Structure formats: structure tokens, C-alpha cells
Tab-separated table of C-alpha atoms and ligand atoms in Angstrom:
chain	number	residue	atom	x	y	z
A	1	UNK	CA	-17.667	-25.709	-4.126
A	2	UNK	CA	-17.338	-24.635	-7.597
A	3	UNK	CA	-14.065	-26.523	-8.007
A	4	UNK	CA	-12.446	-29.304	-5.730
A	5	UNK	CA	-9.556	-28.541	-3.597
A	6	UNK	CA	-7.437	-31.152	-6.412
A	7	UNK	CA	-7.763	-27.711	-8.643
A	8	UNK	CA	-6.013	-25.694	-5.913
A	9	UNK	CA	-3.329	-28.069	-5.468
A	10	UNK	CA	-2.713	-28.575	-9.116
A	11	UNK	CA	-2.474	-25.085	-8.855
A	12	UNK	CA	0.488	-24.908	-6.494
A	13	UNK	CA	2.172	-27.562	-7.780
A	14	UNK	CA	2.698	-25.388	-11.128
A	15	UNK	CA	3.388	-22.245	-9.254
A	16	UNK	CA	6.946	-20.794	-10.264
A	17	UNK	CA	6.859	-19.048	-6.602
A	18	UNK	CA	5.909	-21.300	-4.496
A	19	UNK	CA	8.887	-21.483	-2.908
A	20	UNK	CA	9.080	-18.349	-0.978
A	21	UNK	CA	6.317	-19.254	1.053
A	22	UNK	CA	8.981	-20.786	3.216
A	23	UNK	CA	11.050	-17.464	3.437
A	24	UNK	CA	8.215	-16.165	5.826
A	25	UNK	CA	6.959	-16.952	9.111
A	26	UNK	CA	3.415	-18.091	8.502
A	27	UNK	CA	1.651	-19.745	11.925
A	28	UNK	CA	0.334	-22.867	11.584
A	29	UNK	CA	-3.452	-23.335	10.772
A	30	UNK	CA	-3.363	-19.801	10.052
A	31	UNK	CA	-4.462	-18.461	6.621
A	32	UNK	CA	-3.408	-14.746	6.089
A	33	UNK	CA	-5.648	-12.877	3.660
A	34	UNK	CA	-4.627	-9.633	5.720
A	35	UNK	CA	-1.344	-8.891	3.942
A	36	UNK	CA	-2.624	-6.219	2.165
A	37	UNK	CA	-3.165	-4.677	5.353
A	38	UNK	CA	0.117	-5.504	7.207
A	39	UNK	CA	2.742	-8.119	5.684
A	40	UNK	CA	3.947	-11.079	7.142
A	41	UNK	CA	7.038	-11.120	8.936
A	42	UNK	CA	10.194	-12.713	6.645
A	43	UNK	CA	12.156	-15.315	8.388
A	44	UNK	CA	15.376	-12.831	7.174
A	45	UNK	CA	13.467	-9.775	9.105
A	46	UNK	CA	13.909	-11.667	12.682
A	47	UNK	CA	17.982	-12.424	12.050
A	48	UNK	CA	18.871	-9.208	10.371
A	49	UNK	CA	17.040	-6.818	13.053
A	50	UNK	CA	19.076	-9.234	15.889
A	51	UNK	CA	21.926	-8.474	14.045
A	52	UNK	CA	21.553	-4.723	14.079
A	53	UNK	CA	20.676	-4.759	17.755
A	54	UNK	CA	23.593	-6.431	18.786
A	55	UNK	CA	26.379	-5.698	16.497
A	56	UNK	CA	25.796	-2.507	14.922
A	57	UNK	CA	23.738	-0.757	18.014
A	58	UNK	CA	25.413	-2.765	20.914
A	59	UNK	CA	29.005	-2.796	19.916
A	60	UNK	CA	29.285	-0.029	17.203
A	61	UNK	CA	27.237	2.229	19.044
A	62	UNK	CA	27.005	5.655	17.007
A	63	UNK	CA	30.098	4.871	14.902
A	64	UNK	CA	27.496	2.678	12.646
A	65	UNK	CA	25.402	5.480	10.996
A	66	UNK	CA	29.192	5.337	9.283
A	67	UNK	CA	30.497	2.166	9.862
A	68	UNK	CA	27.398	-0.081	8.988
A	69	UNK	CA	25.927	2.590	6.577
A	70	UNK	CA	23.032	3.880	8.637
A	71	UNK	CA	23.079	6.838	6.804
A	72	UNK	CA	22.289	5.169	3.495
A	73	UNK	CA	19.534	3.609	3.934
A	74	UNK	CA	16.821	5.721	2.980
A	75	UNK	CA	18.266	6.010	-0.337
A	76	UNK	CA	19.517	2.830	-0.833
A	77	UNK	CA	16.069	1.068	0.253
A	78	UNK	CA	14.640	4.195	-1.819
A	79	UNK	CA	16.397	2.641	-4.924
A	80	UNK	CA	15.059	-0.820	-4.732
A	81	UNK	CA	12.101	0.272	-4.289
A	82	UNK	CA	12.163	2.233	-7.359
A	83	UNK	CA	12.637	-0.971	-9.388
A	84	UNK	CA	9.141	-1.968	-8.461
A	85	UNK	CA	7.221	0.908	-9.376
A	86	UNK	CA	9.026	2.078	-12.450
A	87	UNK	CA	11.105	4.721	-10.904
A	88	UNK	CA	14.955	5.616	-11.600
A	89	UNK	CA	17.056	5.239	-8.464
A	90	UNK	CA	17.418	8.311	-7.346
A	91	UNK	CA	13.816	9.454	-7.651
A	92	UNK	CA	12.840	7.646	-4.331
A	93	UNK	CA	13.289	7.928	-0.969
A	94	UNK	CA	12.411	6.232	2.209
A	95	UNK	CA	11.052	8.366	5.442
A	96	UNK	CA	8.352	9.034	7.387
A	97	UNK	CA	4.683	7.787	7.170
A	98	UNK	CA	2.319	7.883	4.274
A	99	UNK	CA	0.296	10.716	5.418
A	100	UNK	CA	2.972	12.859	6.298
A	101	UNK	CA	4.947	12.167	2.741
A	102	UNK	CA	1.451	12.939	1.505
A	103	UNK	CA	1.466	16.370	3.035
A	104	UNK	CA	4.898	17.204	1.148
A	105	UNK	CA	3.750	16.189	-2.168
A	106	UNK	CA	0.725	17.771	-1.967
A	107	UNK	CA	2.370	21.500	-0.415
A	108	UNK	CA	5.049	21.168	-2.866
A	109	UNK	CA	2.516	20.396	-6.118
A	110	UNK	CA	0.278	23.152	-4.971
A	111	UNK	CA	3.046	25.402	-4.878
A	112	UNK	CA	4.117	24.357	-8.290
A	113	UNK	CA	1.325	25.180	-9.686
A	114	UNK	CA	0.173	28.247	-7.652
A	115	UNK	CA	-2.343	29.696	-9.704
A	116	UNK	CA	-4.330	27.285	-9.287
A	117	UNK	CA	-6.449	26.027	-6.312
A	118	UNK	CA	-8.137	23.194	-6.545
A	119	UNK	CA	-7.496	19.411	-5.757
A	120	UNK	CA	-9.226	16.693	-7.310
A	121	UNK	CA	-9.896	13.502	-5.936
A	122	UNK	CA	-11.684	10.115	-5.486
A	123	UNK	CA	-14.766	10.461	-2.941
A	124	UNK	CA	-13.893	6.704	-1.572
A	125	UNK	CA	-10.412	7.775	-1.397
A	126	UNK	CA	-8.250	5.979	1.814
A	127	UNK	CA	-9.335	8.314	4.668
A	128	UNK	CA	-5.936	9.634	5.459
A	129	UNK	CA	-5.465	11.059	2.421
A	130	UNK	CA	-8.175	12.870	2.382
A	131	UNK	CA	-7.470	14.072	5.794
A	132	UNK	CA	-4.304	15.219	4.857
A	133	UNK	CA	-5.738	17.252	2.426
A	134	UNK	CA	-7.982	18.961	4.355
A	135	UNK	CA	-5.642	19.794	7.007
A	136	UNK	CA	-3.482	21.478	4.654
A	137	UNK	CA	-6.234	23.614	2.966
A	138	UNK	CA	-6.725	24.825	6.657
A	139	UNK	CA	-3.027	25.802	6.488
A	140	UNK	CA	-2.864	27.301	3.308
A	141	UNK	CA	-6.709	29.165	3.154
A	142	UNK	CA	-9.771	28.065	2.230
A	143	UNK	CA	-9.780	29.670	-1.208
A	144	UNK	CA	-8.308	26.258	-1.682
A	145	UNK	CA	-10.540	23.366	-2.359
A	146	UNK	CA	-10.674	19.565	-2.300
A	147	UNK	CA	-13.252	18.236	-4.632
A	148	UNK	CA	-13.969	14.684	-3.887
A	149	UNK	CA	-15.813	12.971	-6.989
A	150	UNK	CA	-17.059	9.887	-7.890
A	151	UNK	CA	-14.204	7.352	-9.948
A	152	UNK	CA	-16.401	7.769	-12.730
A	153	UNK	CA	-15.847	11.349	-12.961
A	154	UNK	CA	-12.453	11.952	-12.297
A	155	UNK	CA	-11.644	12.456	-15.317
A	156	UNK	CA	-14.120	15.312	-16.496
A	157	UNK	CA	-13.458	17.019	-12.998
A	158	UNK	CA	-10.060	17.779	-14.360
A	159	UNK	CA	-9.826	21.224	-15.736
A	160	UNK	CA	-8.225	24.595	-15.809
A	161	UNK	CA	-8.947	25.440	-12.224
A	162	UNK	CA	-7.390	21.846	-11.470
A	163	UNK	CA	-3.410	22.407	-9.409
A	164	UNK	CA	-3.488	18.613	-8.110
A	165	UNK	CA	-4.763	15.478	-9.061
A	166	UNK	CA	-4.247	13.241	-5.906
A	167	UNK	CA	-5.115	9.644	-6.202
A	168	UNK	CA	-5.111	6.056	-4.637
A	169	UNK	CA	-4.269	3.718	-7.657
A	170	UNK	CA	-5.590	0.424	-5.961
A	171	UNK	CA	-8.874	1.640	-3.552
A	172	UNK	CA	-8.205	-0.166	-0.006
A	173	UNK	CA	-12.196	-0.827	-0.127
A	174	UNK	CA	-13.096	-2.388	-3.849
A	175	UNK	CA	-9.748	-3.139	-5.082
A	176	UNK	CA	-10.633	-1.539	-7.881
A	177	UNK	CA	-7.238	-0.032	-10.080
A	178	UNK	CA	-7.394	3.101	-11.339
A	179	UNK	CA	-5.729	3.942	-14.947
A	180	UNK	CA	-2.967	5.888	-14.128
A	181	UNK	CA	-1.467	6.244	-17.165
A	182	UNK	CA	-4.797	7.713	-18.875
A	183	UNK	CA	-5.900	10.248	-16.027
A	184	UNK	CA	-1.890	11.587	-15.602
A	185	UNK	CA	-2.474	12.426	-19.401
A	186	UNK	CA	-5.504	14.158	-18.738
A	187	UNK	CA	-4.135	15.884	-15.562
A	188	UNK	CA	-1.117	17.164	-17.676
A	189	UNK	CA	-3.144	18.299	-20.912
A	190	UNK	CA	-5.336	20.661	-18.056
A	191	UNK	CA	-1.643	21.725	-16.940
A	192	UNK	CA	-2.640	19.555	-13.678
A	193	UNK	CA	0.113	17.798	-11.495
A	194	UNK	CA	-0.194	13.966	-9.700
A	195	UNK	CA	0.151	12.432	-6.977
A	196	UNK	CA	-0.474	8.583	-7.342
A	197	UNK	CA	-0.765	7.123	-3.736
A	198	UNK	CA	0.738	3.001	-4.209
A	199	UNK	CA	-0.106	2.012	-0.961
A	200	UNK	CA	-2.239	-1.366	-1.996
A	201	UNK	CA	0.116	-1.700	-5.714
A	202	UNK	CA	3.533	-1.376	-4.846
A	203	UNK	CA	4.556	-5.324	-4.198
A	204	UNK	CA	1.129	-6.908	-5.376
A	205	UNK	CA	1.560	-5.503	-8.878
A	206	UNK	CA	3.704	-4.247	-11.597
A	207	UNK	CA	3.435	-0.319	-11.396
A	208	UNK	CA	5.428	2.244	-13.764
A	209	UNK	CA	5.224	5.546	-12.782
A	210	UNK	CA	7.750	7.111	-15.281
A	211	UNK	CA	6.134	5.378	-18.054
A	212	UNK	CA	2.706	7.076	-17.014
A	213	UNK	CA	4.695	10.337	-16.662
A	214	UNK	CA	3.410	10.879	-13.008
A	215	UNK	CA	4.689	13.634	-11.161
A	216	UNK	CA	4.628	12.579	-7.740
A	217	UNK	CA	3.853	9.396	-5.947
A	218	UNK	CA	3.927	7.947	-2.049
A	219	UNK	CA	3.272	4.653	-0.537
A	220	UNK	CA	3.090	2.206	2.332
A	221	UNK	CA	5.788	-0.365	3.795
A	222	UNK	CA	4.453	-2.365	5.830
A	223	UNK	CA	1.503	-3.590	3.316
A	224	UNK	CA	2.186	-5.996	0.472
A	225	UNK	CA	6.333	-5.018	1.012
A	226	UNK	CA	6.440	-6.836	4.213
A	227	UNK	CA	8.093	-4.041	6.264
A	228	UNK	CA	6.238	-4.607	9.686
A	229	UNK	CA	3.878	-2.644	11.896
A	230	UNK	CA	4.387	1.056	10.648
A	231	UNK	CA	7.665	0.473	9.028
A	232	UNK	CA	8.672	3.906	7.255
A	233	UNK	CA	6.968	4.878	3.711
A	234	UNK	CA	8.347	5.886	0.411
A	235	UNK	CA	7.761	9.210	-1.816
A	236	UNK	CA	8.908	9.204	-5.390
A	237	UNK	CA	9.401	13.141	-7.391
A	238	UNK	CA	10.127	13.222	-11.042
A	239	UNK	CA	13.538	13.604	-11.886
A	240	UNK	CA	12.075	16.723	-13.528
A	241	UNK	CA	10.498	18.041	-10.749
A	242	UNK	CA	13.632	17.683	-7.766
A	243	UNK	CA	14.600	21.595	-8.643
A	244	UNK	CA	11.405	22.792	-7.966
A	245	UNK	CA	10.550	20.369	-5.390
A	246	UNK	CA	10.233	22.960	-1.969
A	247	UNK	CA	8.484	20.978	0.521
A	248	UNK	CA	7.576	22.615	4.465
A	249	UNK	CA	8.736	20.015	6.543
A	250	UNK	CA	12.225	21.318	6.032
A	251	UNK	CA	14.432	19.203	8.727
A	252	UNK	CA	17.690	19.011	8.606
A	253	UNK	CA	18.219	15.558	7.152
A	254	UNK	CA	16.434	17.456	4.046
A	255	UNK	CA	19.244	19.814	4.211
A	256	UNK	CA	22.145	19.893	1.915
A	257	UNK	CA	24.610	19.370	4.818
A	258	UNK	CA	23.125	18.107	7.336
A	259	UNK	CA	26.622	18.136	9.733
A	260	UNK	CA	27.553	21.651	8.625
A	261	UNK	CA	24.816	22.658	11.398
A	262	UNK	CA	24.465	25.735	9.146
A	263	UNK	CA	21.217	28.239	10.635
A	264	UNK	CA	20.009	28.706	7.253
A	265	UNK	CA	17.858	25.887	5.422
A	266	UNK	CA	18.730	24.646	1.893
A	267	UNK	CA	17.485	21.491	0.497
A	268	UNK	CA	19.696	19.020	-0.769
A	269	UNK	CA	19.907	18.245	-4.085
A	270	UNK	CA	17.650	15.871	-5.459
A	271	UNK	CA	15.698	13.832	-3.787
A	272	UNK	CA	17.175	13.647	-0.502
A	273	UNK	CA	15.125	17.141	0.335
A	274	UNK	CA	12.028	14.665	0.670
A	275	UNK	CA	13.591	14.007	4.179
A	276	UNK	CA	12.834	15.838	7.309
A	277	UNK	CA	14.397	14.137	10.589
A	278	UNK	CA	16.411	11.262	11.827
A	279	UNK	CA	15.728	7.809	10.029
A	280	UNK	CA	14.193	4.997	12.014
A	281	UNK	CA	17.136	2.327	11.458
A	282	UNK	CA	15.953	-0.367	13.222
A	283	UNK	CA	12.642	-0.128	11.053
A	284	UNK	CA	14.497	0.127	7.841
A	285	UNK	CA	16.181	-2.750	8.220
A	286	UNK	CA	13.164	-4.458	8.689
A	287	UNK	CA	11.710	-2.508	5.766
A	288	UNK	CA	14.944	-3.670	3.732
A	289	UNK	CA	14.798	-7.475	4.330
A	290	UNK	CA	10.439	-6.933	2.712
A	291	UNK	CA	11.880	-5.668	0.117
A	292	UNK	CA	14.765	-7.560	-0.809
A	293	UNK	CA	12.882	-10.440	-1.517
A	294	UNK	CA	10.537	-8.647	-4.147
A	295	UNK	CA	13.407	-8.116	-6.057
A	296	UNK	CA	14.466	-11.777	-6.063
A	297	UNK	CA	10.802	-12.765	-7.559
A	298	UNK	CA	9.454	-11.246	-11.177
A	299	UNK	CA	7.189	-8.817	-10.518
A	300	UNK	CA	4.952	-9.755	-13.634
A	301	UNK	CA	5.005	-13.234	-12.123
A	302	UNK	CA	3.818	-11.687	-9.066
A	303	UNK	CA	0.776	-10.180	-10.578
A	304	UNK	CA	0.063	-13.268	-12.923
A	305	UNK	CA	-0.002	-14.985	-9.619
A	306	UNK	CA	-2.140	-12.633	-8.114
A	307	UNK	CA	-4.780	-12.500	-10.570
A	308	UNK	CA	-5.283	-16.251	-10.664
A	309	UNK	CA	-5.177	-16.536	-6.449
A	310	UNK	CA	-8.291	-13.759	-6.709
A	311	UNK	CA	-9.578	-15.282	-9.739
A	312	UNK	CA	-9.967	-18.546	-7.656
A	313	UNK	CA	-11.536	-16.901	-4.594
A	314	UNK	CA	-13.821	-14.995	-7.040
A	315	UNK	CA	-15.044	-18.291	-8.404
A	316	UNK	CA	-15.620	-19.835	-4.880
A	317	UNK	CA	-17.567	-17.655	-3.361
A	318	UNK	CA	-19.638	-16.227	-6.167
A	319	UNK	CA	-21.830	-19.267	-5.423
A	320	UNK	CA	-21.829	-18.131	-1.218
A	321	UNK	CA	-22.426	-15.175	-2.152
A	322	UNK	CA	-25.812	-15.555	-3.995
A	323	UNK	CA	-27.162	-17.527	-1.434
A	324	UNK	CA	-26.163	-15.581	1.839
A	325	UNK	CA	-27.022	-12.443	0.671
A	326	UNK	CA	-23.210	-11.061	0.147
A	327	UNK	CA	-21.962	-8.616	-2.787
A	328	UNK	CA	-18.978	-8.984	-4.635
A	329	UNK	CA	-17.576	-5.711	-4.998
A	330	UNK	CA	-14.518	-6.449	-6.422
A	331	UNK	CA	-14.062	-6.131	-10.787
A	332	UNK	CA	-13.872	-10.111	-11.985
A	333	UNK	CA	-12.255	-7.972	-14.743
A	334	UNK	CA	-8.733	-9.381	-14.234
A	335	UNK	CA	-6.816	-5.307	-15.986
A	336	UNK	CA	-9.198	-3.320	-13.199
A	337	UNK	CA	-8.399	-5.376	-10.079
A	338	UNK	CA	-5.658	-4.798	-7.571
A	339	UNK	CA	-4.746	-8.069	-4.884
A	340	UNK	CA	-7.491	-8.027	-2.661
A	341	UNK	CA	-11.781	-8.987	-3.441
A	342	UNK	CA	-14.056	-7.425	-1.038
A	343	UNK	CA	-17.694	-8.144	-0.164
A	344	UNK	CA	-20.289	-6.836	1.296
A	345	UNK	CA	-22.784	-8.006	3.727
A	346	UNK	CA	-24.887	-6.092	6.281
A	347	UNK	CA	-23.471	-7.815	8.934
A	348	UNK	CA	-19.901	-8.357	7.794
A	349	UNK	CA	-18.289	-7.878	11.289
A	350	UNK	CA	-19.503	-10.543	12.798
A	351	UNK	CA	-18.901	-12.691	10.089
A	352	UNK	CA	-15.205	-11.551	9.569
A	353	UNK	CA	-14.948	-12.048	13.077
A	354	UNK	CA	-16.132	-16.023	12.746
A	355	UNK	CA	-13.088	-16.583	10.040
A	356	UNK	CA	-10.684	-15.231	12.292
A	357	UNK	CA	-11.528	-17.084	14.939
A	358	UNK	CA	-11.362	-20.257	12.671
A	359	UNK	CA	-7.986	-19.395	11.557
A	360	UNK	CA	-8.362	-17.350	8.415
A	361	UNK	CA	-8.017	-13.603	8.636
A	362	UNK	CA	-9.398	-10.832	6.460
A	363	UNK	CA	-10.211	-7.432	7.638
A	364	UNK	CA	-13.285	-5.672	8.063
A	365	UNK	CA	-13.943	-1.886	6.957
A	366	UNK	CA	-16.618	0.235	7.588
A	367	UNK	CA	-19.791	-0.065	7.027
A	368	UNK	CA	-20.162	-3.379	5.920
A	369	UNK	CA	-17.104	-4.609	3.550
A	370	UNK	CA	-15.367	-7.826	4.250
A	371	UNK	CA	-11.665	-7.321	2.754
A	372	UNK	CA	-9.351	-10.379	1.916
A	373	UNK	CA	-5.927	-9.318	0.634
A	374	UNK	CA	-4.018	-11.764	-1.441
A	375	UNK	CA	-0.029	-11.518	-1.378
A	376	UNK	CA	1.408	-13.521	-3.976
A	377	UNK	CA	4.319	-14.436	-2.174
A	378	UNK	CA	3.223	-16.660	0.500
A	379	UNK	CA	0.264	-17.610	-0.574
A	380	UNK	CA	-1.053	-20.842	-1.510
A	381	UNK	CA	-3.918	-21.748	-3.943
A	382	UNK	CA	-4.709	-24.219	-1.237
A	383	UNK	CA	-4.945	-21.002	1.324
A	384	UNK	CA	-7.761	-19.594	-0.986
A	385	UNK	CA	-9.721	-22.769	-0.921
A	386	UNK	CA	-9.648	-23.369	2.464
A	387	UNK	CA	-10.845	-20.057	3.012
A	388	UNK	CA	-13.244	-19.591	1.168
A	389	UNK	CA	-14.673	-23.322	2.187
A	390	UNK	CA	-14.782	-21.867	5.800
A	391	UNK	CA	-16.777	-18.728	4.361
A	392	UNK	CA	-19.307	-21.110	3.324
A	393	UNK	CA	-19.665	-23.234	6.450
A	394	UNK	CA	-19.492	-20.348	8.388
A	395	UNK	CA	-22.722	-19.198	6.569
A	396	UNK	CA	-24.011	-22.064	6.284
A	397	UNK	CA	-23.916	-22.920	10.168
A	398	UNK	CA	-24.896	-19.019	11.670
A	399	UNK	CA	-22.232	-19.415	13.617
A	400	UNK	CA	-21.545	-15.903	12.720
A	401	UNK	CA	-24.562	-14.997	14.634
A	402	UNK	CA	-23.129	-15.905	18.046
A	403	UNK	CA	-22.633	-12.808	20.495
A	404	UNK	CA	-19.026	-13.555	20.924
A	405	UNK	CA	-18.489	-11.602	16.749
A	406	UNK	CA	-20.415	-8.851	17.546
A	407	UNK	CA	-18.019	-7.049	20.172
A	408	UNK	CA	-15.954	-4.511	18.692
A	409	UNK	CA	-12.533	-4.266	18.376
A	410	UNK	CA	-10.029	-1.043	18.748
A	411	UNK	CA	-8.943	-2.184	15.510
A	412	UNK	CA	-10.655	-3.913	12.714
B	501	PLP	C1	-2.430	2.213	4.307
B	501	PLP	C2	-2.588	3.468	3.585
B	501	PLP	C3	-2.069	4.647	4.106
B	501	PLP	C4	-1.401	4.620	5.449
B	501	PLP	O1	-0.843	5.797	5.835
B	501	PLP	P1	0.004	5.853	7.175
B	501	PLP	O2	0.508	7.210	7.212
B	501	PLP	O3	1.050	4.785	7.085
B	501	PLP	O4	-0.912	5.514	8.306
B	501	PLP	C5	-2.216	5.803	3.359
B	501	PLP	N1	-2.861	5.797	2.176
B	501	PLP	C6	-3.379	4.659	1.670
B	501	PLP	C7	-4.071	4.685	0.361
B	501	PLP	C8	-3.259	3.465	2.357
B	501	PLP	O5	-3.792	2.356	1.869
């Protein structure tokens, strides 16, 4: 090992958040590199959704979309979470997934700008998104069209013809950040709009969307934000945009009175018109604990914490790597890397498959990329050594090559 595990515990024994490892449930003998994928649970998560089953569901019964503010909470989460990603507090919202805030973004931009019909976007884009896409241009008509380019030429894609510019800022496959501040500049001298996708920054690194002047913006809650399994997602407009904003999911919780029961739609005011039906409560207050404790840490912390956890892993296993035939695809260039470093091997399944059954738990995504997620919350330096010693005897052994790794799971 290019350093001993003495480094990695010096390391933690300096580390200014160290302490809210023990906020979280984290099994024993269990190292999580998957919370880039979904978050672990905080120990606050388990008492406050008990708390809202029993007292506000089983005694208040309806009275509590008043009583214990039910009502509220997809602006008031909406609000924190603007604190994180450079928003003002009422330029976010909480509802729905991802993908289907996606789809409102991206109907509303191309109706902003409806001269124009082309999208722009990365080629290695998070599948979903692109999906999304597609699904509306079948919608809308195909004089509409996605163009999926390489990262390198985003930028010179961007032209007239350009409506939307919809990208991931931290890819889900190379961890690789995009600038968003540079390309929104570029998108609005073309007279494009944005859409910055969050899903792998939002709670693994500092993000300011107004500073960047973007447009429009969605992202994930149950990733680095610790929300749980398909907690609800956020979508941030610019103030600037909320009177055009006309989105075609148009529920009534998007309406300006919801309770007047009027027959004819009109969006609230602001923000709120993101909305389309009921809010999940019991996953919002899930979603709220996650992100309650991100505002108790320094988010510039968080990221100086995160570079140095994937720093170390970089260091470790660029040695493995070389001999067992694996690729770092990952920038070591600290400004161009999000939380996670991915490699590649041709048989990375099996192999992924061999550190989860010894305890330590990446992800695999097709075709061949072995992901490890760092969140710099409850993660120890100690965590990344240990991993990335097991990497190495795990290689070192072939005990990857047993038949057991090979079997597919529904979900990798
Ligand atoms: C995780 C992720 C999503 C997930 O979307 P869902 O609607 O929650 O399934 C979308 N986009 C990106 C970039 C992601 O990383």
C-alpha cells in the first residue's frame, strides 16, 4: 500500500467532521462507498418518521396537514435545500421524482424559448434524463431534437438553433464535474436556457446556481442528502423565470388555491406551480431529517473533506490498478472531480461483487465501471483504506473469479 493505515488514522483524528459519523446508522464491518447511490439512514430519520406515524398520522389524523404543518413541507424542505446549492428560498421546491421534475423543466424551457428546437446534451448523460427527453420530443413533434455530444463539445454545440442546454453537473459514471458556470454563459450568449441536473453535487459539494446564473435545475434526495429509498426530489426556477414558468403537469397542488376546488387551472405564484399532486409526508420527513444535518456541517468543509477521502483512494489503488489491469477513470484533478472515483475493468461485476461480499460496497454500472461514492459525512479515512486494501487482496487472491460474482442481480 502506498501509505500505511497510521496515514488514514492521522487523518481522522484531524477531521473537523468526524463526529457525525455517529449521527448515522452505519452496520458494523460494513464500509459504505454506495452513498452516492442511496444515503445512509440518520439515526434522527428512524425517531422522527416514528413520531409522525404515531402522533401526527395516528392521533392527529388529517387535522396535521394543519396542525403539524404537512402542508409546508415542500417549501420549507425546498428552502434548506436552497442553502446548499446557492438558491434563494423561495426558488426551490420539493416533489416528485427526478425524472418527472425533469420533464417540467424541460416543457417549460422549451416553451420559453419556442423558436427554437433543439436540446443539447452530454452523450454519457444519466440515462433517465435522456429518456425523459426523448419522451417529450415524442409529445411535442419530432421537429424537435436532442443532440447528445461528447463533454468535449458541449460547448461549440451551443448555438442559435440551441432552446435547452440540459446537463448532469457531476456524471454518475466518471465523476467528472462539469463547469457550470462557463457553459450557462455560453448557453445564455446563444440566447440558450439550462437545466443543471445536481443529482451526484447537491450534499457532496458546494454548488451555486444563482451565482452561475442557471435557469433551471433538479436533483435527487435520496443520494448524498440521505433522504432514503426514492425519497421525493427537488427543482429549483430562477426567481426570474417563476412568471413565465408554465409547466404540463398542472395538478392542483400547483394551483393557486388548491381548496377553492375551482374547474379552471392557474398556477400559483412562484414556485409552488412546480407542484402537481399530494406530497408524500412520510417521505419528507425522512427527506427533512438528510437534510437537516447538511446544514449543521460547512459545506466547503464537506468538499475539502471529500477531495482528500478520494484523493486517498486515488493514491491506493493507482498501484492495483496498474497491475490488475483496471482504469482509473476518475480526474486526480482535485476542481474536475465530484465524490465518487470509478474504474474500469472488463470484468468489474464480479469483482464488485467480491467487495460486497467482504463488507465494502460500491456499485457496478454498465459495461464495466466499478463506482465507489464517497460521502463526507460518515466516512472515515480509515473506511477508504480498508477498502481499498480489500480491492487489492481481492485481486490479488482471484477470488473474484469464483462463480458465486458472476450471477446477476435485478439491481446493480
Ligand atoms: C439518480 C439520478 C436520477 C434519478 O432519477 P429518479 O427519477 O429519482 O429515478 C436522475 N438523474 C441523475 C443524473 C441521477 O444521478
Amino acid at each position: 500500500m502506498s501509505y500505511p493505515r497510521t496515514h488514514a488514522e492521522a487523518l481522522d483524528e484531524s477531521d473537523p467532521l468526524a463526529h457525525f459519523r455517529e449521527r448515522f446508522f452505519i452496520p458494523d464491518g460494513v464500509i459504505y462507498l454506495d452513498g452516492n447511490s442511496l444515503g445512509a439512514l440518520p439515526q434522527q430519520t428512524k425517531t422522527r418518521i416514528e413520531q409522525v406515524v404515531q402522533e401526527e398520522w395516528g392521533s392527529q389524523l388529517i387535522q396535521s396537514w394543519n396542525t403539524a404543518g404537512w402542508i409546508d413541507l415542500p417549501t420549507r424542505i425546498g428552502a434548506k435545500i436552497a442553502k446548499l446549492i446557492g438558491a434563494n428560498a423561495d426558488e426551490v421546491v420539493v416533489t416528485d421524482s427526478t425524472s418527472i421534475n425533469l420533464f417540467k423543466v424541460l416543457a417549460s424551457a422549451l416553451k420559453q424559448n419556442a423558436a427554437r428546437r433543439v436540446i443539447v446534451t452530454e452523450k454519457e448523460n444519466f440515462p433517465t434524463d435522456l429518456y425523459i427527453a426523448q419522451g417529450l420530443i415524442d409529445l411535442l413533434g419530432h421537429d424537435y431534437e436532442l443532440r447528445w455530444v461528447s463533454r468535449g463539445e458541449i460547448e461549440s454545440t451551443i448555438d442559435e438553433r440551441t432552446a435547452v442546454v440540459m446537463l448532469t453537473h457531476v456524471n454518475y459514471r466518471n465523476g467528472r464535474v462539469l463547469d457550470m458556470d462557463a457553459i450557462t454563459k455560453r448557453a445564455h450568449e446563444k440566447g440558450a436556457l439550462t437545466i443543471w441536473d445536481l443529482s451526484h453535487s447537491v450534499g457532496a459539494m458546494s454548488v451555486d446556481l444563482n451565482r452561475a446564473n442557471a435557469d433551471f435545475a433538479v436533483g435527487c434526495g435520496y443520494k448524498y442528502l440521505n433522504g432514503g429509498p426514492g425519497a421525493p426530489a427537488f427543482v429549483f426556477v430562477a426567481k426570474r423565470h417563476h412568471e413565465d414558468f408554465s409547466q404540463p403537469l398542472t395538478g392542483w397542488l400547483g394551483h393557486a388555491q388548491p381548496f377553492a376546488f375551482d374547474w379552471q387551472y392557474t398556477p400559483a405564484e412562484g414556485i409552488a406551480r412546480a407542484m402537481c399532486g399530494t406530497p408524500p409526508v412520510l417521505s419528507l420527513s425522512a427527506l427533512e431529517c438528510g437534510v437537516d444535518l447538511f446544514l449543521e456541517a460547512d459545506i466547503n468543509a464537506l468538499r475539502e473533506k471529500s477531495l482528500r477521502l478520494t484523493d486517498l483512494f486515488i493514491a491506493l489503488v493507482q498501484p492495483i490498478c496498474k497491475k490488475h489491469q483496471l482504469e482509473l477513470i476518475t480526474p486526480t484533478e482535485q476542481a474536475q472531480r465530484g465524490s465518487q472515483v470509478s474504474l474500469t475493468h472488463a470484468r468489474g461485476y464480479p469483482i464488485i461483487r467480491a467487495l460486497i461480499a467482504r463488507g465494502v460496497i460500491g456499485d457496478f454500472r454498465a459495461p464495466n465501471i466499478l463506482r465507489f461514492g464517497f460521502a463526507p459525512l460518515y466516512l472515515r479515512f480509515v473506511d477508504v483504506w480498508d477498502a481499498a486494501y480489500a480491492l487489492g487482496e481481492i485481486l490479488e487472491s482471484g477470488d473474484w473469479r469464483r462463480d458465486v460474482f458472476d450471477q446477476k442481480e435485478k439491481v446493480t
